[in-house]
Each structure stands twice: as C-alpha cells, then as structure tokens.
Coordinates of N, CA and C in Angstrom, one line a residue:
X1 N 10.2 -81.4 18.8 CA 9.3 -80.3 18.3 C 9.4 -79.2 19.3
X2 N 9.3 -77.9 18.9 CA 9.4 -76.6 19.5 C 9.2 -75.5 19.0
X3 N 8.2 -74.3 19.6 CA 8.0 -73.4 19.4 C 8.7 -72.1 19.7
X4 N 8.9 -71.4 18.7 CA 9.6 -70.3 19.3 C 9.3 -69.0 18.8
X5 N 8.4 -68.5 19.9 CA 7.7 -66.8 19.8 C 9.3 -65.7 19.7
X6 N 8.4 -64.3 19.0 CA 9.4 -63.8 18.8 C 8.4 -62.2 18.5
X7 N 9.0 -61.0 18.5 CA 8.0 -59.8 18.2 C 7.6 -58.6 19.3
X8 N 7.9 -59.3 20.2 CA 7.2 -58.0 21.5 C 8.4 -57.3 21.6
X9 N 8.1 -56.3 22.4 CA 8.6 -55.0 22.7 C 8.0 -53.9 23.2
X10 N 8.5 -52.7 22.9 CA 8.0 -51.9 24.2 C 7.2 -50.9 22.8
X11 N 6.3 -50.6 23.3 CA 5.2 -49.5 22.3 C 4.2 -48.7 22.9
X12 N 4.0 -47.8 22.4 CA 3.6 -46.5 22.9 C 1.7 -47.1 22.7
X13 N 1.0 -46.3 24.2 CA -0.7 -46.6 23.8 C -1.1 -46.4 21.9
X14 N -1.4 -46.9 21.1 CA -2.1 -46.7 20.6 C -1.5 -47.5 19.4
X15 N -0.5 -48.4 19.3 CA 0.9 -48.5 18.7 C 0.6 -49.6 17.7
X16 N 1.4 -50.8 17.4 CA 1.0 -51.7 16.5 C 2.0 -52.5 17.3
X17 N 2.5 -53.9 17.1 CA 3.1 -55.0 17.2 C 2.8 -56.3 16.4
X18 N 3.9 -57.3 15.9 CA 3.0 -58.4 14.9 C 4.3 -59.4 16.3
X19 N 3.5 -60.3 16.8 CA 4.1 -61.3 16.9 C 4.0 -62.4 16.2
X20 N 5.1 -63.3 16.0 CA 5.4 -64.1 15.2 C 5.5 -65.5 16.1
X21 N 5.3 -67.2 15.6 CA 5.8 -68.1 16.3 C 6.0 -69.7 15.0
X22 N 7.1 -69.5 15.4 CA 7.3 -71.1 14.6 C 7.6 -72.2 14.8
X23 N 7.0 -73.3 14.5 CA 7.0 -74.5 15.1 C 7.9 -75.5 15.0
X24 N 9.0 -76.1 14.8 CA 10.2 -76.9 14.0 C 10.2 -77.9 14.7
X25 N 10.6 -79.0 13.9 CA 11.3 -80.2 14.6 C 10.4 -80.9 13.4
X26 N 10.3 -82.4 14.2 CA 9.4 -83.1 13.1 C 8.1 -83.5 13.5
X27 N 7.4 -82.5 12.5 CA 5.6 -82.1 13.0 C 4.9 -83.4 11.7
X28 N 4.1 -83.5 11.7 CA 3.3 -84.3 10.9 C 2.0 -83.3 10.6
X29 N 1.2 -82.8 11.6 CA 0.0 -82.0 11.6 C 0.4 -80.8 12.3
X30 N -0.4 -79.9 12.5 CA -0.9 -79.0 13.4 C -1.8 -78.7 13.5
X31 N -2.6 -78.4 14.6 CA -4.3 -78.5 14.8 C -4.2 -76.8 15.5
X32 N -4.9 -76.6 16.1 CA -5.2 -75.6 17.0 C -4.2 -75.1 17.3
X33 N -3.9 -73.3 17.0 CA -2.4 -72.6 17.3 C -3.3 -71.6 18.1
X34 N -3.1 -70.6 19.4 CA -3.4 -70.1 19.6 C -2.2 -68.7 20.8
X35 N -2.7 -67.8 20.6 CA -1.6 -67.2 21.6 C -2.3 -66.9 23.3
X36 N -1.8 -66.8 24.0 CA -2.3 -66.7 25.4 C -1.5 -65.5 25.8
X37 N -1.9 -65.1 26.9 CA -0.7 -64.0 28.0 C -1.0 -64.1 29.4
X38 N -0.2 -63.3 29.7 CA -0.4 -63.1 31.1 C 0.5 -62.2 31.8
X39 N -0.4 -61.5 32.5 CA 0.0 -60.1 33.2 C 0.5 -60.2 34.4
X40 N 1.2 -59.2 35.4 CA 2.4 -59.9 36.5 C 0.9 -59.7 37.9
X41 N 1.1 -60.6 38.3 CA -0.1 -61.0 38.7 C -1.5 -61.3 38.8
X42 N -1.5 -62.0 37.7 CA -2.6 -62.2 36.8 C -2.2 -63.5 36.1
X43 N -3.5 -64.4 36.4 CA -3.7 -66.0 35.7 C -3.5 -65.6 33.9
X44 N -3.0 -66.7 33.2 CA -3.1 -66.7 31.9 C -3.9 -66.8 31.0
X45 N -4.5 -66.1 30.3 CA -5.9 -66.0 30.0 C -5.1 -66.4 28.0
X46 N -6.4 -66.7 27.7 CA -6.4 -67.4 26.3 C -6.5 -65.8 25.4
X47 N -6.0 -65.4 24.6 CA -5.9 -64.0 23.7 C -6.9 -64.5 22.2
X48 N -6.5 -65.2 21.9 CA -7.0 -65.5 20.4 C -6.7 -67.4 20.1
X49 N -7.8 -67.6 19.3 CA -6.8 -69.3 18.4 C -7.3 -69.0 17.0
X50 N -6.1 -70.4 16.8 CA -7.1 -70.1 15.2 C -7.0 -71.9 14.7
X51 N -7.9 -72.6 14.0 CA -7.5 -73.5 13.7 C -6.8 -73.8 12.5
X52 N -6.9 -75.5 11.9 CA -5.8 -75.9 10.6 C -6.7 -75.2 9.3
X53 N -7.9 -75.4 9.3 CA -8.7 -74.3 8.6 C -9.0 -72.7 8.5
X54 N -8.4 -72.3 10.0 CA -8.4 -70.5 9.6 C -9.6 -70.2 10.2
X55 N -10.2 -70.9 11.0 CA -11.2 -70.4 11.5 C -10.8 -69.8 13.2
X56 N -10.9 -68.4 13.4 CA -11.0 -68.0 14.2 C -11.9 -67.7 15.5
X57 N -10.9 -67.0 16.7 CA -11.9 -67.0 18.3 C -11.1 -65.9 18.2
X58 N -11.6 -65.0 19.2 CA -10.8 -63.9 20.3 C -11.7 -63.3 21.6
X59 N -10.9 -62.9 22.7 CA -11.2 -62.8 23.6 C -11.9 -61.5 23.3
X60 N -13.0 -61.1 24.0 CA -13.5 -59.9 24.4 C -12.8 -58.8 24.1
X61 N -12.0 -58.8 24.9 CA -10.8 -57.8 25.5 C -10.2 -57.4 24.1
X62 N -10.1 -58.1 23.3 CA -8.9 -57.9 22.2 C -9.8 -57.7 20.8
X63 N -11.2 -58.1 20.6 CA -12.0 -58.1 19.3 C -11.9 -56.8 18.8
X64 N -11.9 -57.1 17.1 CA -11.6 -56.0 16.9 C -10.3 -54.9 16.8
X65 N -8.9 -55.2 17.6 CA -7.9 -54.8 17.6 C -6.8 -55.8 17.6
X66 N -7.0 -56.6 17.5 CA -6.2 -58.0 17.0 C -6.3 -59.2 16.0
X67 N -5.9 -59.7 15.6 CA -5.9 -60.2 14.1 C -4.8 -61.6 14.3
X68 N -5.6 -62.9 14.4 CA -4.5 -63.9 14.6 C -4.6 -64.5 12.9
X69 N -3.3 -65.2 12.7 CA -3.2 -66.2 11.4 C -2.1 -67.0 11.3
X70 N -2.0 -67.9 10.0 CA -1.2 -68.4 10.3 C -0.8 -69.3 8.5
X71 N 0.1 -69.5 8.9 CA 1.2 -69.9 7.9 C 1.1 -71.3 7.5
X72 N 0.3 -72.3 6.5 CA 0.6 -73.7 7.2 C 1.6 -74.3 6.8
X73 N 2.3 -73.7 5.5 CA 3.4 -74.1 4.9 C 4.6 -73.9 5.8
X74 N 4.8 -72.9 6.4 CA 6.0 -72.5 7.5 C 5.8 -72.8 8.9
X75 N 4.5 -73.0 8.8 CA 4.2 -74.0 10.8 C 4.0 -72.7 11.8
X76 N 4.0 -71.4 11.0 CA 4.0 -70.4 11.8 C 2.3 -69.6 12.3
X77 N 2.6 -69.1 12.8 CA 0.8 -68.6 13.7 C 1.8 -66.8 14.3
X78 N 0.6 -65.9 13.6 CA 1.1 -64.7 13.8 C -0.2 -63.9 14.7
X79 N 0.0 -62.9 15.6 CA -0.4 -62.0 16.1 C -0.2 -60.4 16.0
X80 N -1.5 -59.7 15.0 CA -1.0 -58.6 14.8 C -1.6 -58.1 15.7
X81 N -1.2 -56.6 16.4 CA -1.4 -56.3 17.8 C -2.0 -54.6 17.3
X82 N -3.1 -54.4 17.1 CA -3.1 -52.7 17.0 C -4.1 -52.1 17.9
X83 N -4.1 -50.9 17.8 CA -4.4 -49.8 18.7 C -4.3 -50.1 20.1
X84 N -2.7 -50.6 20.3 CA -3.0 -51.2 22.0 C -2.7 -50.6 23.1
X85 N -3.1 -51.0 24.1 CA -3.3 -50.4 25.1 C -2.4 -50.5 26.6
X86 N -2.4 -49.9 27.5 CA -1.5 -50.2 28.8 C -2.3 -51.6 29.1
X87 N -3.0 -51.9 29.2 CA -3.3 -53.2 30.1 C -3.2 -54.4 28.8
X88 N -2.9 -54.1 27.8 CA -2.3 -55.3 26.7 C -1.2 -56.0 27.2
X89 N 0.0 -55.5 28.3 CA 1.0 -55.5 28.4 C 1.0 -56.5 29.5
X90 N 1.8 -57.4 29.0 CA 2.0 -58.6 29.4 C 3.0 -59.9 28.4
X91 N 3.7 -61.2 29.4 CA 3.8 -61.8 28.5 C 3.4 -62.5 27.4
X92 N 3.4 -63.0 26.2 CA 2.7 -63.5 25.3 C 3.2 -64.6 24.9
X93 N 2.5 -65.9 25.2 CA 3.0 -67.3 24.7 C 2.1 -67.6 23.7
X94 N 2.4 -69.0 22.3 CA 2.2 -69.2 22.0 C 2.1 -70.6 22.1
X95 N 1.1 -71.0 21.2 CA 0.7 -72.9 22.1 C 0.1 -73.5 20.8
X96 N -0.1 -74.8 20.7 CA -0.1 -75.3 19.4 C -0.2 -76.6 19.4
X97 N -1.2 -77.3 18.9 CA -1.6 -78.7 19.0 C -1.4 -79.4 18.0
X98 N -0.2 -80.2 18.1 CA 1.2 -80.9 16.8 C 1.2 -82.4 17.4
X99 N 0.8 -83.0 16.4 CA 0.9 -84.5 15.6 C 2.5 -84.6 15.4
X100 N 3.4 -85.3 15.8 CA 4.3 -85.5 15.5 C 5.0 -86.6 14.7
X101 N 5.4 -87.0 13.9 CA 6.0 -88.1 12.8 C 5.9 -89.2 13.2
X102 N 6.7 -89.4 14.3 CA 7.3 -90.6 15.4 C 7.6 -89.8 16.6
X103 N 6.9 -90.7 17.4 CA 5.5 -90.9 17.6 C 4.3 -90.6 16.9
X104 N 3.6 -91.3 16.4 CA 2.3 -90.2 15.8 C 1.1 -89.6 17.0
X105 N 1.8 -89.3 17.8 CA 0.7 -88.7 18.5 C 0.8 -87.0 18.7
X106 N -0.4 -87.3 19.5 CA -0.8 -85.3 19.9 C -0.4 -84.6 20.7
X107 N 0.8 -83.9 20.6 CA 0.6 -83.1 22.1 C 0.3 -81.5 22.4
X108 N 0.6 -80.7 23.4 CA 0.7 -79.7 23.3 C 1.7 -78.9 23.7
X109 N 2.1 -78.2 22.7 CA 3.5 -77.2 22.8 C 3.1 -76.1 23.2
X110 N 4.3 -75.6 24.2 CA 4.3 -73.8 24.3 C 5.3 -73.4 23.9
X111 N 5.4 -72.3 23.6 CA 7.0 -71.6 23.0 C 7.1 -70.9 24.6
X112 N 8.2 -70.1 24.4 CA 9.1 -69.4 25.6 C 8.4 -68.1 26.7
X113 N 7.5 -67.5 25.4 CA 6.7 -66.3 25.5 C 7.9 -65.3 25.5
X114 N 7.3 -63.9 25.0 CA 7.3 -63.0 24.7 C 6.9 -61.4 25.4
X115 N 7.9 -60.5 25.9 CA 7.3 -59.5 26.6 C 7.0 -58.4 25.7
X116 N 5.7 -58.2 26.0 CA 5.0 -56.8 25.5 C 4.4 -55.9 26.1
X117 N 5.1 -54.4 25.7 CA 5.1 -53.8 27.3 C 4.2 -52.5 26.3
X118 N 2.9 -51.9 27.0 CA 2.2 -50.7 26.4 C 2.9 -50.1 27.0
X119 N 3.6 -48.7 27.1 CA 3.8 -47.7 27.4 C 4.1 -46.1 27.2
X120 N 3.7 -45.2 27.4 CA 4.3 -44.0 27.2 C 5.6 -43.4 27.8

C-alpha cells in the first residue's frame, strides 16, 4: 500500500490550488484520510481530516478557505486550497488509516508530500 500526493505549486496570495492523493496497492478499508504540512522550521501541524463517512475537522488557520474530500471509490482524499496566503506555504502530506487485504490489519500511511509555495 502507498500513497501518492500530487497538486502543489507555486501561486500568487489570494490564488486557488486542489491537491490530490491516492492510495493503491491492496487496501481492504480506509478510515481516517487527512492532510498535514509543515513549514521550514516549523513542527507538522494537522491541516484538515475527513472520515469513511465525510465527516469533517479543520484547523483554525485554514476554516473557511479550505475544503477537504474524498473519493471512496478511487481511495482518493482531495484538498481544495483558496484564498491563500504567504504563510499557507509549506510542504503538504497526506496520511490515511488503511486496512489492508493480507494482512487484515491497520496501519498508517503517508504519501511523499507536496510543495506549496504562496507567493508574489
């Protein structure tokens, strides 16, 4: 099993971004998908989750200008990114709590992350 983020790039204050992440290999479930970041010297702070139901969280920081979801048929979990800002700018991982076939157990994946840079 493996995740693989995909979507950032470099955008102007005020801008839009949709990150994308999909999960492959052999999954059985998916529980809890959520995106994280982290800024260059700065601990990794939790961005948004969402669960296998669609029930959403978001951080402070991002309510209101961010929009997580997710795909359950394609194992994917998306992050739309608007009106953003210089200090949005950081990398962006994606993490995801998968049941796997064989083994049937739980673990937790991260994909590679993703750089997202605000700038003018």
């Amino acid at each position: 099993v493996q995740l693989q983020a995909c979507g950032g790039g470099l955008v102007q204050p005020g801008g839009s971004l949709r990150l994308s992440c999909v999960a492959s290999g052999s999954i059985f479930s998916i529980g809890y998908m959520r995106w994280y970041r982290q800024a260059p010297g700065k601990q990794r702070e939790l961005v948004a989750h969402i669960t296998s139901g669609g029930t959403t969280n978001y951080a402070d920081s991002v309510k209101g200008r961010f929009s997580i979801s997710r795909d359950n048929a394609k194992h994917t979990v998306y992050l739309q990114m608007n009106s953003l800002k210089p200090e949005d700018t950081a990398v962006y991982y994606c993490n995801a709590d998968i049941t796997s076939v064989v083994p049937r157990t739980l673990t937790s994946y991260w994909g590679q992350g993703t750089q997202v840079t605000v700038s003018s």
